[in-house]
XYZ file of C-alpha atoms in Angstrom:
657
model
C 135.510 129.727 104.240
C 136.695 126.820 102.146
C 139.889 126.978 100.022
C 137.660 127.311 96.974
C 135.999 130.293 98.633
C 139.337 131.724 99.384
C 140.427 131.328 95.766
C 137.425 133.266 94.587
C 138.175 136.071 96.864
C 141.682 136.068 95.352
C 140.087 136.141 91.787
C 138.206 139.253 92.985
C 141.496 140.948 93.747
C 142.536 139.988 90.172
C 139.144 141.476 88.845
C 139.745 144.658 90.718
C 143.243 145.035 89.353
C 141.701 145.052 85.961
C 139.971 148.314 86.740
C 136.600 147.369 88.547
C 135.907 150.464 90.546
C 135.800 150.609 94.330
C 132.497 152.384 94.497
C 128.958 150.950 95.305
C 129.205 148.795 92.274
C 132.848 147.394 93.403
C 131.426 146.583 96.806
C 128.251 144.830 95.232
C 130.715 142.759 93.118
C 132.713 141.862 96.172
C 129.502 140.893 98.161
C 128.503 138.592 95.055
C 131.887 136.957 95.016
C 132.270 136.561 98.789
C 128.911 134.870 99.146
C 129.179 132.682 96.048
C 131.278 129.990 97.601
C 128.168 128.320 98.565
C 127.575 127.473 94.857
C 130.681 125.259 95.239
C 132.006 126.359 91.733
C 135.450 125.638 90.576
C 137.939 128.348 90.201
C 137.990 127.622 86.535
C 134.298 128.797 86.356
C 135.331 132.035 87.862
C 138.238 132.652 85.548
C 135.781 131.971 82.553
C 133.370 134.584 84.155
C 136.108 137.049 84.402
C 137.096 136.332 80.678
C 133.313 136.689 79.438
C 132.995 139.912 81.364
C 135.852 141.530 79.602
C 134.858 139.890 76.229
C 131.470 141.464 76.425
C 132.681 144.863 77.735
C 130.748 144.436 81.017
C 133.453 144.072 83.802
C 131.498 146.076 86.415
C 128.211 144.579 85.625
C 127.148 143.017 88.942
C 123.714 141.357 87.629
C 125.519 139.689 84.807
C 128.134 138.311 87.107
C 125.383 136.846 89.214
C 123.556 135.322 86.453
C 126.732 133.763 85.011
C 127.407 132.174 88.272
C 123.953 130.862 88.425
C 124.320 129.458 84.926
C 127.501 127.727 85.986
C 125.761 126.408 89.027
C 122.691 125.144 86.995
C 125.511 123.154 84.654
C 127.104 121.819 87.562
C 123.652 120.428 88.729
C 123.146 118.826 85.226
C 120.851 121.405 83.638
C 121.566 122.491 79.989
C 120.439 126.079 80.470
C 118.972 128.627 82.734
C 115.398 129.525 82.860
C 115.156 133.430 82.630
C 111.343 133.478 83.313
C 110.730 136.120 86.020
C 110.591 134.451 89.402
C 112.284 131.509 88.230
C 115.603 133.306 87.744
C 115.164 134.967 90.977
C 114.568 131.690 92.878
C 118.059 130.499 91.478
C 119.590 133.704 92.591
C 118.519 133.436 95.895
C 120.881 130.519 96.555
C 123.563 133.009 97.215
C 121.802 136.469 97.344
C 119.250 137.626 99.680
C 115.757 138.047 98.548
C 115.736 141.621 98.046
C 119.009 141.623 96.338
C 117.904 138.702 94.192
C 114.807 140.462 93.213
C 116.804 143.672 92.149
C 119.530 141.559 90.401
C 116.731 139.797 88.406
C 115.067 143.012 87.305
C 118.308 144.762 86.388
C 119.806 141.905 84.335
C 116.391 141.221 82.268
C 116.222 145.011 81.793
C 119.704 145.006 80.539
C 119.025 141.975 78.273
C 115.780 143.607 76.802
C 117.819 146.878 75.990
C 120.830 145.113 74.323
C 123.481 145.759 77.025
C 124.697 142.208 76.579
C 124.767 142.209 72.724
C 128.517 141.591 72.762
C 128.061 138.429 74.765
C 124.512 136.943 74.192
C 122.772 136.305 70.829
C 119.331 135.338 69.808
C 120.671 133.816 66.722
C 121.724 130.239 67.451
C 123.760 130.130 64.138
C 125.857 133.112 65.289
C 129.112 132.465 67.024
C 128.723 134.124 70.465
C 129.590 132.626 73.763
C 125.853 132.687 75.035
C 122.647 132.088 73.135
C 118.914 133.080 74.385
C 116.392 130.828 73.116
C 112.892 132.136 72.954
C 110.413 129.635 72.380
C 106.959 128.572 73.633
C 108.830 126.718 76.547
C 110.016 130.175 77.585
C 113.371 132.147 77.507
C 116.324 129.874 78.056
C 120.022 131.038 78.342
C 122.598 128.596 77.221
C 126.339 128.321 76.572
C 126.433 127.873 72.797
C 127.955 124.403 72.977
C 124.951 123.016 74.921
C 122.620 124.961 72.677
C 124.021 123.290 69.556
C 124.109 119.773 70.994
C 120.592 119.979 72.270
C 119.258 121.121 69.021
C 121.157 118.367 67.001
C 119.910 115.875 69.612
C 116.371 116.916 68.923
C 116.759 116.661 65.127
C 118.258 113.233 65.335
C 115.651 112.073 67.711
C 112.979 113.255 65.320
C 114.482 111.181 62.553
C 114.399 108.141 64.986
C 110.753 108.633 65.768
C 109.786 108.967 62.035
C 111.833 105.843 60.845
C 110.119 102.890 59.238
C 111.192 99.524 60.334
C 114.125 98.333 58.421
C 113.639 94.626 59.232
C 109.888 93.571 58.990
C 108.896 90.631 60.885
C 105.265 89.243 60.570
C 103.201 88.921 63.801
C 102.996 85.068 63.345
C 106.571 84.875 63.074
C 107.166 86.885 66.330
C 104.833 84.520 68.181
C 106.479 81.692 66.913
C 109.953 83.060 68.163
C 108.423 83.781 71.481
C 106.796 80.172 71.960
C 110.184 78.822 70.945
C 112.496 80.601 73.294
C 110.068 79.967 76.368
C 109.793 76.245 75.409
C 111.225 73.709 77.986
C 114.252 73.018 76.044
C 115.257 76.367 75.047
C 114.061 78.629 77.958
C 116.571 80.676 80.002
C 116.657 79.531 83.592
C 117.224 81.142 86.738
C 120.402 79.152 87.183
C 122.003 76.120 85.495
C 119.621 73.223 85.895
C 117.250 75.686 87.765
C 113.778 76.667 87.249
C 112.728 78.453 83.935
C 112.328 82.207 84.192
C 108.707 83.256 84.247
C 106.873 84.290 80.918
C 106.354 88.013 82.026
C 103.579 89.776 80.120
C 105.676 92.847 80.067
C 108.791 91.326 78.872
C 107.029 89.435 76.092
C 105.433 92.542 74.972
C 108.894 94.252 74.980
C 110.152 91.486 72.801
C 107.289 91.917 70.306
C 107.847 95.706 70.340
C 111.674 95.377 69.674
C 110.996 93.427 66.650
C 108.161 95.611 65.299
C 109.589 98.961 65.925
C 112.720 100.670 64.509
C 113.206 102.661 67.909
C 112.044 101.276 71.351
C 112.661 102.323 74.871
C 112.395 99.595 77.745
C 112.529 100.994 81.268
C 112.502 98.667 84.332
C 113.818 98.939 87.975
C 115.780 96.384 89.852
C 114.692 92.779 89.691
C 112.306 93.401 86.651
C 114.337 91.110 84.213
C 115.970 93.620 82.055
C 119.060 91.295 81.809
C 117.320 88.150 80.702
C 115.017 90.246 78.559
C 117.978 91.705 76.606
C 119.142 88.158 75.869
C 115.756 86.972 74.733
C 115.406 90.023 72.585
C 118.675 89.052 70.795
C 117.689 85.415 70.488
C 114.459 86.558 68.699
C 116.346 89.064 66.467
C 118.803 86.159 65.338
C 115.669 83.957 64.564
C 114.492 86.796 62.459
C 117.393 86.623 60.296
C 119.759 89.214 61.627
C 123.370 87.998 61.871
C 125.146 88.269 64.999
C 127.978 90.408 63.262
C 125.145 93.009 62.459
C 124.485 93.513 66.112
C 126.093 96.071 68.344
C 125.929 96.449 72.108
C 126.589 99.754 73.859
C 126.888 101.148 77.303
C 128.202 104.364 78.862
C 130.805 102.628 81.117
C 133.505 99.853 80.631
C 131.883 98.026 83.531
C 128.277 98.211 82.285
C 129.405 97.012 78.872
C 131.191 94.077 80.500
C 128.048 93.201 82.262
C 126.203 93.070 78.862
C 128.942 90.476 77.684
C 128.726 88.521 81.042
C 124.597 88.491 80.960
C 124.630 86.736 77.565
C 127.338 84.242 78.503
C 125.581 83.360 81.819
C 122.048 83.231 80.463
C 122.974 81.225 77.488
C 124.793 78.702 79.774
C 121.381 78.039 81.598
C 119.721 76.790 78.568
C 119.271 73.116 78.456
C 119.660 72.709 74.629
C 120.686 75.910 73.246
C 120.049 76.205 69.525
C 122.903 77.079 67.098
C 121.786 80.763 66.819
C 121.594 81.035 70.586
C 125.296 79.777 70.783
C 126.016 82.379 68.062
C 125.315 85.107 70.833
C 128.433 84.036 72.741
C 130.571 86.046 70.240
C 128.909 89.221 71.063
C 130.600 91.546 73.440
C 129.514 94.962 74.980
C 131.434 98.030 74.328
C 131.618 101.489 75.768
C 130.101 104.243 73.500
C 133.637 105.648 73.124
C 134.894 102.294 71.714
C 131.862 101.695 69.622
C 132.268 105.054 67.906
C 136.068 104.500 67.810
C 137.097 107.692 69.553
C 140.273 109.228 68.013
C 142.240 111.282 70.615
C 144.428 112.636 68.090
C 141.590 114.302 66.165
C 139.472 114.706 69.419
C 136.438 113.102 67.421
C 134.852 109.767 66.489
C 135.519 107.676 63.377
C 131.843 106.796 63.154
C 129.672 109.944 62.581
C 126.942 111.219 60.447
C 128.855 110.772 57.071
C 130.248 107.348 58.237
C 127.522 105.698 60.234
C 127.798 102.563 62.403
C 127.604 99.452 60.328
C 124.753 97.664 62.236
C 121.324 96.399 61.894
C 120.654 96.367 65.556
C 122.230 98.412 68.431
C 121.161 97.905 72.096
C 122.300 100.610 74.362
C 122.116 99.773 78.233
C 121.977 101.879 81.220
C 120.790 104.872 79.050
C 120.125 106.990 82.159
C 123.829 107.494 82.545
C 124.368 109.064 79.019
C 124.638 112.723 78.929
C 123.284 114.989 76.196
C 126.588 115.433 74.360
C 127.394 111.834 74.190
C 123.811 110.891 73.226
C 124.242 113.517 70.261
C 127.474 112.097 69.216
C 126.142 108.393 69.357
C 122.901 109.221 67.415
C 125.018 111.289 64.849
C 126.593 107.846 63.849
C 123.260 105.982 63.770
C 121.514 105.687 60.318
C 117.819 105.606 61.353
C 116.680 104.079 58.106
C 119.098 101.101 58.361
C 119.568 100.523 62.161
C 117.148 99.414 64.802
C 117.715 100.892 68.254
C 116.764 99.607 71.465
C 117.468 101.554 74.854
C 117.427 99.848 78.177
C 117.491 101.595 81.518
C 115.744 102.525 84.816
C 114.039 105.881 84.649
C 114.049 106.407 88.384
C 118.036 105.860 88.655
C 120.330 108.801 88.687
C 120.748 110.729 85.438
C 124.210 111.237 83.954
C 127.013 113.008 85.837
C 127.455 115.472 83.103
C 124.786 117.827 81.731
C 121.272 116.503 80.789
C 118.868 113.821 81.764
C 117.948 112.322 78.307
C 116.511 109.166 79.344
C 114.180 110.635 82.120
C 112.956 113.178 79.581
C 111.815 110.341 77.097
C 109.694 108.905 79.718
C 106.035 110.331 79.254
C 104.428 111.553 82.634
C 101.371 113.343 81.319
C 103.147 116.762 80.848
C 106.127 115.862 78.552
C 107.460 113.326 76.235
C 104.026 112.356 74.761
C 105.751 111.637 71.512
C 107.564 108.604 73.250
C 104.417 106.938 74.747
C 104.000 104.661 71.669
C 107.831 103.770 71.839
C 107.966 102.767 75.570
C 107.372 99.601 77.534
C 107.546 99.733 81.285
C 108.566 96.590 83.192
C 106.518 96.490 86.209
C 106.666 92.918 87.556
C 109.471 92.675 90.082
C 111.028 89.205 90.583
C 113.446 89.942 93.358
C 112.412 88.799 96.596
C 112.151 91.389 99.619
C 108.794 92.932 99.910
C 109.919 95.264 102.599
C 112.882 96.492 100.467
C 110.790 96.963 97.367
C 108.220 99.080 99.548
C 111.086 101.139 101.053
C 112.480 101.799 97.343
C 108.773 102.691 96.182
C 108.278 105.198 99.059
C 111.625 106.814 98.435
C 110.762 107.146 94.624
C 107.512 108.925 95.599
C 109.481 111.336 97.949
C 107.691 109.970 101.057
C 109.854 109.391 104.326
C 108.904 105.895 105.480
C 107.947 105.442 109.129
C 111.106 104.119 111.373
C 112.444 104.194 114.679
C 116.360 104.511 114.555
C 118.292 101.670 115.928
C 121.943 100.908 117.205
C 124.607 100.005 114.500
C 125.102 96.636 116.311
C 121.426 95.712 115.982
C 121.422 96.817 112.366
C 124.428 94.551 111.490
C 121.996 91.508 112.651
C 119.166 92.392 110.450
C 117.265 89.406 108.951
C 116.969 89.311 105.051
C 114.524 91.967 103.453
C 114.777 94.267 106.283
C 116.249 97.854 106.419
C 116.978 100.196 109.279
C 118.096 103.794 109.909
C 121.144 104.494 112.319
C 121.558 107.984 113.481
C 124.642 109.817 112.723
C 125.970 110.634 116.360
C 129.317 112.224 115.336
C 132.997 111.460 114.216
C 133.812 109.196 117.244
C 130.633 107.019 116.946
C 131.198 106.792 113.041
C 134.666 105.627 113.372
C 133.597 102.855 115.835
C 130.711 101.819 113.545
C 133.175 101.439 110.521
C 135.305 99.143 112.711
C 132.135 97.051 113.555
C 131.435 96.847 109.746
C 134.904 95.649 109.130
C 134.847 93.099 111.802
C 131.366 91.823 110.802
C 132.210 91.449 107.053
C 135.954 90.836 106.866
C 137.057 89.522 110.097
C 134.343 87.153 111.263
C 133.570 83.741 109.711
C 130.429 83.806 107.407
C 127.741 81.070 106.747
C 129.455 78.099 108.558
C 132.767 78.653 106.991
C 135.187 79.094 110.044
C 137.575 81.170 107.536
C 137.142 84.649 107.533
C 137.849 87.064 104.372
C 141.629 87.608 105.648
C 142.060 83.850 106.195
C 140.832 83.228 102.495
C 143.268 85.809 101.203
C 146.095 84.392 103.066
C 145.087 80.663 101.929
C 145.110 82.108 98.217
C 148.572 83.478 98.897
C 150.043 80.037 99.532
C 149.063 78.822 96.023
C 151.175 79.573 92.908
C 149.517 81.630 90.177
C 149.028 78.664 87.817
C 147.171 76.547 90.548
C 145.270 79.561 91.824
C 143.972 80.313 88.430
C 143.540 76.836 86.632
C 142.879 74.261 89.408
C 139.570 73.391 91.174
C 140.898 74.292 94.717
C 142.272 77.582 93.421
C 138.808 78.396 91.601
C 137.223 77.344 94.922
C 139.152 79.747 97.048
C 138.854 82.710 94.622
C 134.932 82.069 94.371
C 134.779 82.253 98.198
C 136.838 85.504 98.258
C 134.619 87.114 95.764
C 131.536 86.010 97.312
C 132.612 87.840 100.412
C 133.704 90.942 98.408
C 130.214 91.097 96.569
C 128.447 90.503 99.719
C 128.732 93.959 101.123
C 129.689 97.538 100.295
C 129.544 100.954 101.776
C 128.055 103.443 99.442
C 128.545 107.318 99.950
C 127.183 110.300 98.238
C 130.467 111.986 98.113
C 134.102 111.313 97.646
C 135.822 113.386 100.154
C 135.685 113.863 103.973
C 135.103 111.337 106.717
C 131.822 110.376 105.366
C 133.102 110.128 101.823
C 134.274 106.890 100.075
C 137.943 108.075 100.058
C 137.923 108.679 103.832
C 136.156 105.464 104.538
C 138.435 103.470 102.377
C 141.404 104.990 104.309
C 139.727 104.079 107.466
C 139.158 100.490 106.453
C 142.847 100.084 104.962
C 144.255 101.386 108.214
C 142.486 98.563 109.991
C 142.924 95.861 107.597
C 146.344 96.732 106.130
C 148.544 96.116 109.112
C 146.796 92.846 109.993
C 147.720 91.680 106.579
C 151.334 91.396 107.984
C 153.212 93.481 105.336
C 154.017 97.055 104.931
C 153.051 97.640 101.327
C 149.794 99.495 102.145
C 151.988 102.300 103.696
C 154.287 102.465 100.852
C 151.835 101.588 97.931
C 148.306 102.069 99.173
C 147.512 98.278 98.796
C 147.730 95.028 100.890
C 146.869 91.512 100.945
C 143.143 91.610 100.820
C 142.720 95.062 99.531
C 139.566 95.523 97.440
C 140.258 97.749 94.567
C 138.460 99.245 91.502
C 139.809 100.055 88.250
C 139.070 103.704 87.182
C 140.245 103.848 83.530
C 139.508 101.330 80.579
C 142.318 99.366 79.300
C 141.236 97.355 76.437
C 144.227 95.416 75.920
C 144.094 93.808 79.355
C 140.141 93.861 79.192
C 140.070 95.804 82.265
C 137.329 98.404 82.437
C 136.375 101.404 84.553
C 134.428 99.937 87.413
C 135.976 96.359 87.631
C 136.401 95.386 91.216
C 139.221 92.962 92.028
C 141.192 91.660 95.192
C 144.882 91.886 95.903
C 146.891 88.652 96.743
C 150.367 88.312 98.025
C 152.186 85.182 96.874
C 154.762 83.245 98.736
C 157.513 85.193 97.037
C 156.145 88.704 98.250
C 154.670 89.689 94.802
C 151.295 91.386 94.808
C 148.765 90.725 92.201
C 145.077 91.688 91.534
C 142.593 88.958 90.669
C 139.358 89.938 88.607
C 136.454 87.561 88.048
C 135.736 86.876 84.167
C 132.879 84.603 83.100
C 133.186 81.958 85.838
C 136.879 82.129 85.767
C 139.524 84.926 86.754
C 142.436 87.017 85.327
C 145.302 88.411 87.443
C 147.778 91.162 86.874
C 150.840 92.474 88.786
C 149.946 95.591 90.684
C 152.990 97.354 88.683
C 150.986 96.963 85.361
C 147.445 97.847 86.233
C 145.823 100.871 84.947
C 144.795 103.545 87.456
C 142.856 102.280 90.555
C 141.454 103.174 93.867
C 140.313 101.283 97.033
C 136.621 100.136 96.840
C 135.615 98.735 100.207
C 133.530 101.916 99.755
C 132.316 103.544 96.553
C 130.061 106.404 95.439
C 126.347 105.744 94.684
C 127.223 106.924 91.068
C 129.828 104.331 90.638
C 127.507 101.658 92.119
C 124.760 101.869 89.551
C 124.312 98.488 87.836
C 125.684 96.545 90.816
C 124.147 94.718 93.574
C 125.230 93.644 97.005
C 123.496 91.663 99.843
C 124.342 94.195 102.403
C 124.579 97.937 101.773
C 125.525 100.710 104.257
C 124.290 103.931 102.515
C 126.119 106.850 104.110
C 124.467 110.403 104.024
C 126.544 113.578 104.375
C 126.154 115.680 107.471
C 125.141 118.871 105.636
C 121.439 118.812 104.961
C 121.752 121.349 102.242
C 124.440 119.434 100.109
C 123.572 119.651 96.609
C 123.821 115.811 96.179
C 120.971 115.154 98.547
C 118.083 114.007 96.268
C 115.578 111.198 96.278
C 117.098 109.693 93.098
C 120.612 109.185 94.804
C 118.737 107.604 97.861
C 116.754 105.437 95.574
C 119.738 104.458 93.733
C 121.744 103.425 96.797
C 118.826 101.618 98.472
C 118.214 99.495 95.314
C 121.632 98.298 95.292
C 120.752 95.986 98.242
C 119.592 92.528 97.525
C 118.958 91.603 101.323
C 119.621 94.349 103.894
C 120.162 98.180 103.691
C 121.339 100.459 106.574
C 120.720 104.172 105.947
C 123.410 106.205 108.019
C 122.534 109.729 108.666
C 120.394 112.261 110.609
C 116.485 112.503 110.204
C 116.824 116.144 108.797
C 119.330 115.177 106.038
C 117.028 112.169 105.149
C 113.936 114.133 105.020
C 115.837 116.874 102.899
C 116.955 114.340 100.381
C 113.518 112.822 99.849
C 111.987 116.389 99.487
C 114.330 117.270 96.524
C 113.765 115.723 93.039
C 116.356 116.190 90.433
C 115.099 118.880 87.870
C 117.168 119.465 85.135
C 116.231 122.391 82.835
C 116.454 121.913 79.125
C 114.696 122.921 75.898
C 113.781 119.304 75.035
C 110.184 119.585 74.671
C 109.806 116.444 72.419
């Protein structure tokens, strides 16, 4: 049993000390707690359960204990509530109770609920202050913790206001068509790269531009390679041509790195225009912000400066990576949006992972024939994929449909030699083989020369260390060497579903550091956790330094022995001493969640050994696979991969829209 499981048993002893009897009820309670470690609940949840039992006068009510643990488990999986419909509750309980016991527990709890046994804990009146709320609607009987009930209902009301809002800026159809013709003209079109070919005039993107100008609220969803980035910039260009000033536009995202990418997208795409107009150049002043920064979070008050009584001063807000926004954050954001004055545009990928926290707001706004029909006239799906790589696109499509593609496992050595637009599955053959395979990955991507350059990654980092900081940042040779270093860094990444264990990103990073660190020639990696050539990722926003959660940098040691981390910024670089960085971690490997929005030529997607792991879903495999531009290696057993593709994230909520 895990340490968490032992902590739960120790909590049982504390509960017994409070007076829970040692008869059959007590034995049932012990059985529930002893088996519930499979839910992987943190100890704090069990302590909360203990307090709720005492508060409700139900300290020896085994069915209530089981249902509370099931509700916490549902929240951990991202649901907002627990469906109490007969049969569905039983199916949830079966995750840690045997079938007969689960059925008995369901009957006993529902009987007690109907008979008023839990009236000191559960209310049917959402306005009454009680820990739990029972919502009885046409969608069924749903059990909430009050916080999530309140935020869900507030979100529903704010979304209704958006759906009913009339356009605050009216643009004629003829003007819209004129703007579109202008931004796609040879002199003013965005190009694939500087002096490259113009981006294609895609029918779905053009329709999205029209829609964003006509509607007060619009939703645009597209997978990797569908042109969401250039579309966002073209929408902004048309909005300015429609008379909206740049200072009236806000750009937001759920994470610092996603917000930074919005800024970078504008800077890069405008730079590719042959003869940008004055309003196009005006976009260069726009910068993306995290939602917390946009709303001006006040830690001393634990609230936001912008809210319902003080809405955001904007004519247009574009929110990117919306799939990552949870219910509570979305409600707080919409609370600060005046739907009568502010045009709102959501961008995201409906098939990507939902938010880490509770809720799947973006996915629930996508009509599928059974839900979200009210949004069907607000949604544009980008369907044309411009990324080259037919085989990788087919793989992503099959995974998204829950179908396991046909494959024959190959050796790791062979997988490293894949041609572009190819994928492979390598079977997990145990710890010893895995350690050997990590070393092969290190040799291939960090210790071997690449693309005709006889310098490997370590050589490039050493060469950078021979230059002084000024030359490295501001001279052409310095720029060239940093460009080469970051080309190697962004070329490949190991993605894991989990953080801990030998197949988690922390364990993988330790293994890679143990191989590369000593070879860097200096012992800082033992004392400080970094070394020359360490790839690191910032884990907390620090706006004063313009460093954001998710920023990836490389550590360089200069001739004097000082270590600095370098980060790319708009075609240039910034650098900071390791001593003044905000919190960071090694990033040769990262979780799939952290990788959202990023792309790499080569991806090694590592699946856990346990085919019952709660993170195994088709969404997480899809997200990991679609991070790869050229090659993807899926590392795991057949049973684990099949199990992941069988499971689709189903988050329970009362948002019927």
